[in-house]
mmCIF file of C-alpha atoms in Angstrom:
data_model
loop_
_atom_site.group_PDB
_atom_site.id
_atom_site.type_symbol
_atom_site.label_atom_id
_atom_site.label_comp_id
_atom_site.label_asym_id
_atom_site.label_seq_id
_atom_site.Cartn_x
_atom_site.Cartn_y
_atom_site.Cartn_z
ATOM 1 C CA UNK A 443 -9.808 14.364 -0.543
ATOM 2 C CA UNK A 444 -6.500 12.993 -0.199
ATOM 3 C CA UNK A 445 -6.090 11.749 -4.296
ATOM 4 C CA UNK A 446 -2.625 10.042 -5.280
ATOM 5 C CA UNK A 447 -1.440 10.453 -8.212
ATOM 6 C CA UNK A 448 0.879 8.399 -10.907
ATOM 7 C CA UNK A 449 2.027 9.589 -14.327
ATOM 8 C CA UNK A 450 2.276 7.164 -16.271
ATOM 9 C CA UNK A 451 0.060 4.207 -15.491
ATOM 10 C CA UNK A 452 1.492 2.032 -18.380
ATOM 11 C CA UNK A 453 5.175 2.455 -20.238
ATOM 12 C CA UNK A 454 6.806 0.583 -22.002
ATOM 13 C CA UNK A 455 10.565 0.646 -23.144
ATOM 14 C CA UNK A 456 13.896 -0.625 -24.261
ATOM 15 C CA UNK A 457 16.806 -2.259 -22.179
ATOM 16 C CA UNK A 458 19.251 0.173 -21.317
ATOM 17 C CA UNK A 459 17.089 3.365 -21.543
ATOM 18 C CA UNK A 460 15.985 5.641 -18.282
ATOM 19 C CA UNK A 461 12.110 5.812 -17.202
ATOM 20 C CA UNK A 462 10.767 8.648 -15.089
ATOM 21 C CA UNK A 463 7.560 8.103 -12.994
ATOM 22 C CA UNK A 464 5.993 10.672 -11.479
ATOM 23 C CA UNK A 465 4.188 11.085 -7.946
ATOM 24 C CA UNK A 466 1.560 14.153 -6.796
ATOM 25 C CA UNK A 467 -0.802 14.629 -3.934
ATOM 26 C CA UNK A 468 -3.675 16.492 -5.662
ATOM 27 C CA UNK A 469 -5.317 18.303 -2.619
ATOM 28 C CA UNK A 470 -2.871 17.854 0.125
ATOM 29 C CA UNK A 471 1.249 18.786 0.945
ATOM 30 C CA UNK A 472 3.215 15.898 1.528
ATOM 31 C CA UNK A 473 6.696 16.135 3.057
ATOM 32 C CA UNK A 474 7.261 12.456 2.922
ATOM 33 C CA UNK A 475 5.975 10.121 0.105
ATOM 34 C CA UNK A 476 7.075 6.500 -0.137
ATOM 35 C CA UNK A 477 8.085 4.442 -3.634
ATOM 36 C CA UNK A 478 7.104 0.788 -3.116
ATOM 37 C CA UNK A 479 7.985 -2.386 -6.048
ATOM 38 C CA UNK A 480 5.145 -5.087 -6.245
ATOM 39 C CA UNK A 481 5.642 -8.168 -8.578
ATOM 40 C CA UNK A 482 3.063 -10.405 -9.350
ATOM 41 C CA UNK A 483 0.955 -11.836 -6.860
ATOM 42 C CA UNK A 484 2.761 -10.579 -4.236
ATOM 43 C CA UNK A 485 2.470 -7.858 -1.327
ATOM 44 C CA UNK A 486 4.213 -4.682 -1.503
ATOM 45 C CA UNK A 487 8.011 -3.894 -0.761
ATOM 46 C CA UNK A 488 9.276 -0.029 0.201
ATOM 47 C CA UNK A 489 12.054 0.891 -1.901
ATOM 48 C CA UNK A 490 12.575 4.219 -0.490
ATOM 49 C CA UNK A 491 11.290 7.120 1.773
ATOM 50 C CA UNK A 492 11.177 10.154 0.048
ATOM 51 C CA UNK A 493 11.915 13.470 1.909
ATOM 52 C CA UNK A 494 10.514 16.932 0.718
ATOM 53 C CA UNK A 495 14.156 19.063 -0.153
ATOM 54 C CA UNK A 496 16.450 16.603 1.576
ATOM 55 C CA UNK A 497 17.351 12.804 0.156
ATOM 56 C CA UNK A 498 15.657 10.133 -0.274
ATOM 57 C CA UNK A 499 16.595 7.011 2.579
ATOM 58 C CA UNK A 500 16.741 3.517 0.555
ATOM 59 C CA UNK A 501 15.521 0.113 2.276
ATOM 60 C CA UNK A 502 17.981 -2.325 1.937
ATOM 61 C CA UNK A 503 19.153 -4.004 -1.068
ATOM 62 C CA UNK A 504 17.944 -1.107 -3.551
ATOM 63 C CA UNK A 505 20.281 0.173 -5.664
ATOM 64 C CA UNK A 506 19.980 4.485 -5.060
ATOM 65 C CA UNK A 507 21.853 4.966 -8.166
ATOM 66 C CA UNK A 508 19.656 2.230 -9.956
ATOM 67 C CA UNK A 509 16.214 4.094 -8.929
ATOM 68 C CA UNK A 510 16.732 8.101 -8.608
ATOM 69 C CA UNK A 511 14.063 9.633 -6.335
ATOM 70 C CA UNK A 512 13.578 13.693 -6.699
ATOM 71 C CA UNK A 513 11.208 15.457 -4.362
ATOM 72 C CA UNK A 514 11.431 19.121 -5.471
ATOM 73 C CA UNK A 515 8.246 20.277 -4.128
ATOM 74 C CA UNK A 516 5.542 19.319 -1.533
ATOM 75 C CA UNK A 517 3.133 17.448 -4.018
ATOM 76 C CA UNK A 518 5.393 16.052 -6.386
ATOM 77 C CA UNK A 519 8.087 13.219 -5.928
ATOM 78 C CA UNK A 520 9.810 11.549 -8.920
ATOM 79 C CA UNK A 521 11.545 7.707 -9.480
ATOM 80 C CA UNK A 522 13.572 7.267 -12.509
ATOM 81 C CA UNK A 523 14.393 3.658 -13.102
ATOM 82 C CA UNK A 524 17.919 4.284 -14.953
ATOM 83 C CA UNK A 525 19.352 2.348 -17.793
ATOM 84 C CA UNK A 526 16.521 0.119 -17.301
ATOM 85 C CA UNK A 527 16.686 -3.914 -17.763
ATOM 86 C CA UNK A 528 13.999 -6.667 -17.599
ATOM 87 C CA UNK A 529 14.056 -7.071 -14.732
ATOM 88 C CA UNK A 530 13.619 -4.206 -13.260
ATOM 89 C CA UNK A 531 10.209 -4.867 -15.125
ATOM 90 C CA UNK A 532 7.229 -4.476 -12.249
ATOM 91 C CA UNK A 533 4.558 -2.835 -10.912
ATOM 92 C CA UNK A 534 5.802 0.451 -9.114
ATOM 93 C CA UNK A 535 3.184 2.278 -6.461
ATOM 94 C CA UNK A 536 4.008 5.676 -4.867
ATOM 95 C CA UNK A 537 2.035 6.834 -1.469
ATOM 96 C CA UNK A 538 2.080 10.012 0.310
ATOM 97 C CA UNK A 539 1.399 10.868 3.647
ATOM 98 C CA UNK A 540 -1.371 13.448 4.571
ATOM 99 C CA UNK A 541 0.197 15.879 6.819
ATOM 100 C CA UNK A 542 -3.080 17.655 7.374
ATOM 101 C CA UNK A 543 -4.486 14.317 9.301
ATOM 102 C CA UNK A 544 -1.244 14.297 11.698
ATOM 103 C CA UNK A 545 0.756 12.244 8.838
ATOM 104 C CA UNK A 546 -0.292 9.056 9.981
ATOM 105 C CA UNK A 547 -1.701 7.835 6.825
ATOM 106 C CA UNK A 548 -0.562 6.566 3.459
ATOM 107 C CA UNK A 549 -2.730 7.515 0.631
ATOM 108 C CA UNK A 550 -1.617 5.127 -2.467
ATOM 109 C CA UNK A 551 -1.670 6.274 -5.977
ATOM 110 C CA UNK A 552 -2.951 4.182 -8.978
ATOM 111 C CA UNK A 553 0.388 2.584 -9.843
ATOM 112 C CA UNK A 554 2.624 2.246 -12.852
ATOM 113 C CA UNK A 555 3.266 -0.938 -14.892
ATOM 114 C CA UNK A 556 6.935 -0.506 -16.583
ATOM 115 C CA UNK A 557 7.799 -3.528 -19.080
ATOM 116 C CA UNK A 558 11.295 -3.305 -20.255
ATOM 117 C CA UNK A 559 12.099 -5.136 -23.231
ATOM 118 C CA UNK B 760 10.660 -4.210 14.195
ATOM 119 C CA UNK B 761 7.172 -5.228 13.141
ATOM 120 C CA UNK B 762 5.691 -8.191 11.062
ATOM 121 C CA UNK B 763 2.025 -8.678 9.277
ATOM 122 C CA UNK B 764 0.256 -11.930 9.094
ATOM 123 C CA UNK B 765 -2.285 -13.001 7.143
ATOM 124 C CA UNK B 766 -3.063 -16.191 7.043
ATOM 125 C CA UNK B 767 -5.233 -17.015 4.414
ATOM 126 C CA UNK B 768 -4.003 -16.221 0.956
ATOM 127 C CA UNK B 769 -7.267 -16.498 -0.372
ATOM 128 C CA UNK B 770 -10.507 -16.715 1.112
ATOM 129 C CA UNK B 771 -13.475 -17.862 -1.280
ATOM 130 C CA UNK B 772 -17.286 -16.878 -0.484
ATOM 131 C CA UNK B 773 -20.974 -16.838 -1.852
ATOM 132 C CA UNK B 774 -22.485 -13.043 -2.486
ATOM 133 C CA UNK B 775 -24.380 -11.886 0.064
ATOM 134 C CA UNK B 776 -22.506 -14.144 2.712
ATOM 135 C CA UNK B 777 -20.590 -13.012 5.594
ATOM 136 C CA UNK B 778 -16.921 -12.782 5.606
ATOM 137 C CA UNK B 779 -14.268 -12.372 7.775
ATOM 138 C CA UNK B 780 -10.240 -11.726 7.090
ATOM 139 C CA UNK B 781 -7.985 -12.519 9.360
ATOM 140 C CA UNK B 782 -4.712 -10.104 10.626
ATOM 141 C CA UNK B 783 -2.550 -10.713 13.233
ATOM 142 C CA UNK B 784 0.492 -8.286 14.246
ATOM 143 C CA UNK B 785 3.770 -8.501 16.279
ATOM 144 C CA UNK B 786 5.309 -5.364 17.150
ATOM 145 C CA UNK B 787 7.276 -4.551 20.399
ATOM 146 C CA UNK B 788 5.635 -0.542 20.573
ATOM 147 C CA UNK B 789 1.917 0.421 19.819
ATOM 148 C CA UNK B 790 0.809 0.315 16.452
ATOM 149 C CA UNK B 791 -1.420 2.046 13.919
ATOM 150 C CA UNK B 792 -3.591 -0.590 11.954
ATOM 151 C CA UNK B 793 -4.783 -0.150 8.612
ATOM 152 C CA UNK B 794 -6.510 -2.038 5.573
ATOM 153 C CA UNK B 795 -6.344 -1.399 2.285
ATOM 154 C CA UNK B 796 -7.799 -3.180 -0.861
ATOM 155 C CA UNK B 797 -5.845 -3.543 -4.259
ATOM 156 C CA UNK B 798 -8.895 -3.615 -7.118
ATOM 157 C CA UNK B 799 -6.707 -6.060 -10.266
ATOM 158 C CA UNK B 800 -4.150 -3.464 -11.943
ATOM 159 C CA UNK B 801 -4.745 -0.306 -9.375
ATOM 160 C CA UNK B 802 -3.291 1.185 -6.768
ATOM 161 C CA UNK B 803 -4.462 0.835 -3.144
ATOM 162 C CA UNK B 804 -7.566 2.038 -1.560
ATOM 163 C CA UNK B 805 -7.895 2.936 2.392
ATOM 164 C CA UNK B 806 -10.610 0.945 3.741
ATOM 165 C CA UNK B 807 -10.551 1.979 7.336
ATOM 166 C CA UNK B 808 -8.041 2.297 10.171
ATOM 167 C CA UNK B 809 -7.188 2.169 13.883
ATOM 168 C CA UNK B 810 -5.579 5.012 15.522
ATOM 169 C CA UNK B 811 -7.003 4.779 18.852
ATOM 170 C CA UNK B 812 -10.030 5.343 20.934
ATOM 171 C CA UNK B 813 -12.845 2.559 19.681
ATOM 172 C CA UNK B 814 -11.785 -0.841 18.980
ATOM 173 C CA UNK B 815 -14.516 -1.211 16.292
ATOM 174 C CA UNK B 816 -13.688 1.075 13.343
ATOM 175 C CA UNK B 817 -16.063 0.923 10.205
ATOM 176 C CA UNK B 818 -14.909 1.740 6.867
ATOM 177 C CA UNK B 819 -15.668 2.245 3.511
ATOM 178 C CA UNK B 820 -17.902 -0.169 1.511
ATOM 179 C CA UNK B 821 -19.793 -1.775 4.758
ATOM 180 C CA UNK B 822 -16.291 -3.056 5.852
ATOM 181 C CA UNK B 823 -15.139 -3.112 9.890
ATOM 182 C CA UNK B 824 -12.573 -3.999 11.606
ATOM 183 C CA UNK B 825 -12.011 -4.641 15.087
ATOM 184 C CA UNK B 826 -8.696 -4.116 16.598
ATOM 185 C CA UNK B 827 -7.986 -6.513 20.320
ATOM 186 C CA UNK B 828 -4.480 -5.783 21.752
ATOM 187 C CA UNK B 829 -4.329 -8.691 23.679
ATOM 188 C CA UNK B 830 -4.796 -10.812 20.306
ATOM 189 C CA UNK B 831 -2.474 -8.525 18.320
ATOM 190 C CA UNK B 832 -5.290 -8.623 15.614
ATOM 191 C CA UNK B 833 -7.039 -6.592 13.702
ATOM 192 C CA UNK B 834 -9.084 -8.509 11.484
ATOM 193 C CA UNK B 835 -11.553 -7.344 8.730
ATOM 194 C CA UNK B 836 -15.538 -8.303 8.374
ATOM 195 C CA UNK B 837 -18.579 -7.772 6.116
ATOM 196 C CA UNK B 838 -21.731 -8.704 7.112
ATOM 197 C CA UNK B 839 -23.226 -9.309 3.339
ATOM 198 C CA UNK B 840 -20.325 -9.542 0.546
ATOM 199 C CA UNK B 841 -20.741 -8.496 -3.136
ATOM 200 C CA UNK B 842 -19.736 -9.443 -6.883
ATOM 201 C CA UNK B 843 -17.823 -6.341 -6.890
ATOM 202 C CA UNK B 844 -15.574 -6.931 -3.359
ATOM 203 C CA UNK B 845 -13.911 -9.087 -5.444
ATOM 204 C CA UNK B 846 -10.197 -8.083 -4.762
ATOM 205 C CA UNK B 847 -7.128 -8.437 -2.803
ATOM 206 C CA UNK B 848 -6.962 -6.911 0.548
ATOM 207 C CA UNK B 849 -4.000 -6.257 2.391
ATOM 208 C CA UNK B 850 -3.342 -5.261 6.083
ATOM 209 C CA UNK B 851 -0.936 -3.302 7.518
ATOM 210 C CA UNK B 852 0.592 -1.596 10.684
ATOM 211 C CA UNK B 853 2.713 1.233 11.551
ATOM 212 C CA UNK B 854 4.366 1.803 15.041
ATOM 213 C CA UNK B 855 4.044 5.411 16.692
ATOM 214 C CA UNK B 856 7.509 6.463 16.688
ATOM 215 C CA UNK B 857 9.589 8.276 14.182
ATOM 216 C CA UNK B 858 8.865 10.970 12.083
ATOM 217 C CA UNK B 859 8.017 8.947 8.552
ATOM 218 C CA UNK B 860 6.113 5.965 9.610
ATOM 219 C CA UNK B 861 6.241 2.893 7.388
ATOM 220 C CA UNK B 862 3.918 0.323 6.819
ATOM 221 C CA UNK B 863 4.455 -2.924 7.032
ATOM 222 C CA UNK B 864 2.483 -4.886 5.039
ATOM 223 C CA UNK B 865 0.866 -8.795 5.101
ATOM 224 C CA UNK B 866 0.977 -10.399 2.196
ATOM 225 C CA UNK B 867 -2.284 -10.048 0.749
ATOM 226 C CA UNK B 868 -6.139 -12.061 0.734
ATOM 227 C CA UNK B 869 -7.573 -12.639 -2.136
ATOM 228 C CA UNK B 870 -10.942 -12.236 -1.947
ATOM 229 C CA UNK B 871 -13.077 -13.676 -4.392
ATOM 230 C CA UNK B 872 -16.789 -13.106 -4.216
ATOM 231 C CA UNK B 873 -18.621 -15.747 -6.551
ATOM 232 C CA UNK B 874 -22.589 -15.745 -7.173
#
């Protein structure tokens, strides 16, 4: 139980074009799922909370017009990295929290690796 | 606020030996503790975690942890290590308030298991 998942693991793309990850919790709802950045040989940093039918609440310092976060339905949150640029190249992990064990865990999914050239 | 330590980026070790990685928290409120491990190019993996009730918690994989307030740690053992616990394991801690509790994380142990 509780299985993360991230569509796609790998992508690859030009500067200036948009990139849409996607986020599900297989066998559990999740009202709140978190998008976190991780760069080489480093720990992870949230980016944003995402909220089931409401907005998304950035961390400081990330650009909410830079990285779109969509959470239509109860097992599915999205992050599109628009008009994308090297440096937003990274490693990008989404989590959701199992409401069925009194949402007070994270369960992580496998991670995406964007490369913008 | 909270804050993670961990103070040893990486911790080196002969299979089968015991091993032992060290957390230590600072948070004003009570805290959830958790550890998760980070296999090269994945995502991360709950190992175990404190919510209350026993100190000791065992977890996946032969791993423990034992959580001691007046330490503010929470830091990670294994009898007998393997090959394949190779990885980099990161602690973390969430307080008890709020309705979307975030984890704040230490910045990684490497843990590399050599024969």
């Amino acid at each position: 139980g509780a299985v993360v998942s991230q569509h796609p693991s790998w992508v690859i793309c030009k500067s200036g074009t948009s990139v849409k990850i996607e986020c599900r919790s297989l066998d559990f709802q999740a009202t709140t799922m978190f998008w976190y950045r991780q760069f080489p040989k480093q720990s992870l940093m949230l980016m944003a909370t995402s909220n089931e039918g409401s907005k998304a609440t950035y961390e400081q310092g990330v650009e909410k017009d830079k990285f779109l976060i969509n959470h239509a339905s109860l097992t599915l949150s999205t992050l599109t990295v628009t008009s994308a640029h090297p440096e937003d190249s990274s490693f990008y992990i989404c989590s959701a929290r199992d409401q069925g064990s009194g949402g007070k865990t994270q369960y992580f999914g496998p991670g995406t690796r964007l490369l913008v050239l | 606020a909270q804050s993670v330590t961990q103070l040893d980026s990486q911790v080196p070790v002969f299979e089968e030996a015991p091993v032992e990685l060290r957390c230590n928290y600072s948070s004003s409120v009570s805290v959830y503790l958790f550890w998760y491990v980070q296999y090269p190019n994945q995502g991360l993996q709950l190992l175990l975690k404190y919510l209350s009730g026993s100190t000791l918690v065992k977890g996946i994989n032969g791993f423990e942890a034992e959580f001691n307030k007046s330490q503010t740690s929470f830091h990670l053992r294994k009898p007998s290590v393997h090959i394949s616990d190779t990885a980099e394991y990161f602690c973390a801690v969430s307080d008890h308030t709020g309705t979307a509790s975030k984890l704040t994380f230490g910045t990684g142990t490497r843990l590399q298991v050599t024969l």
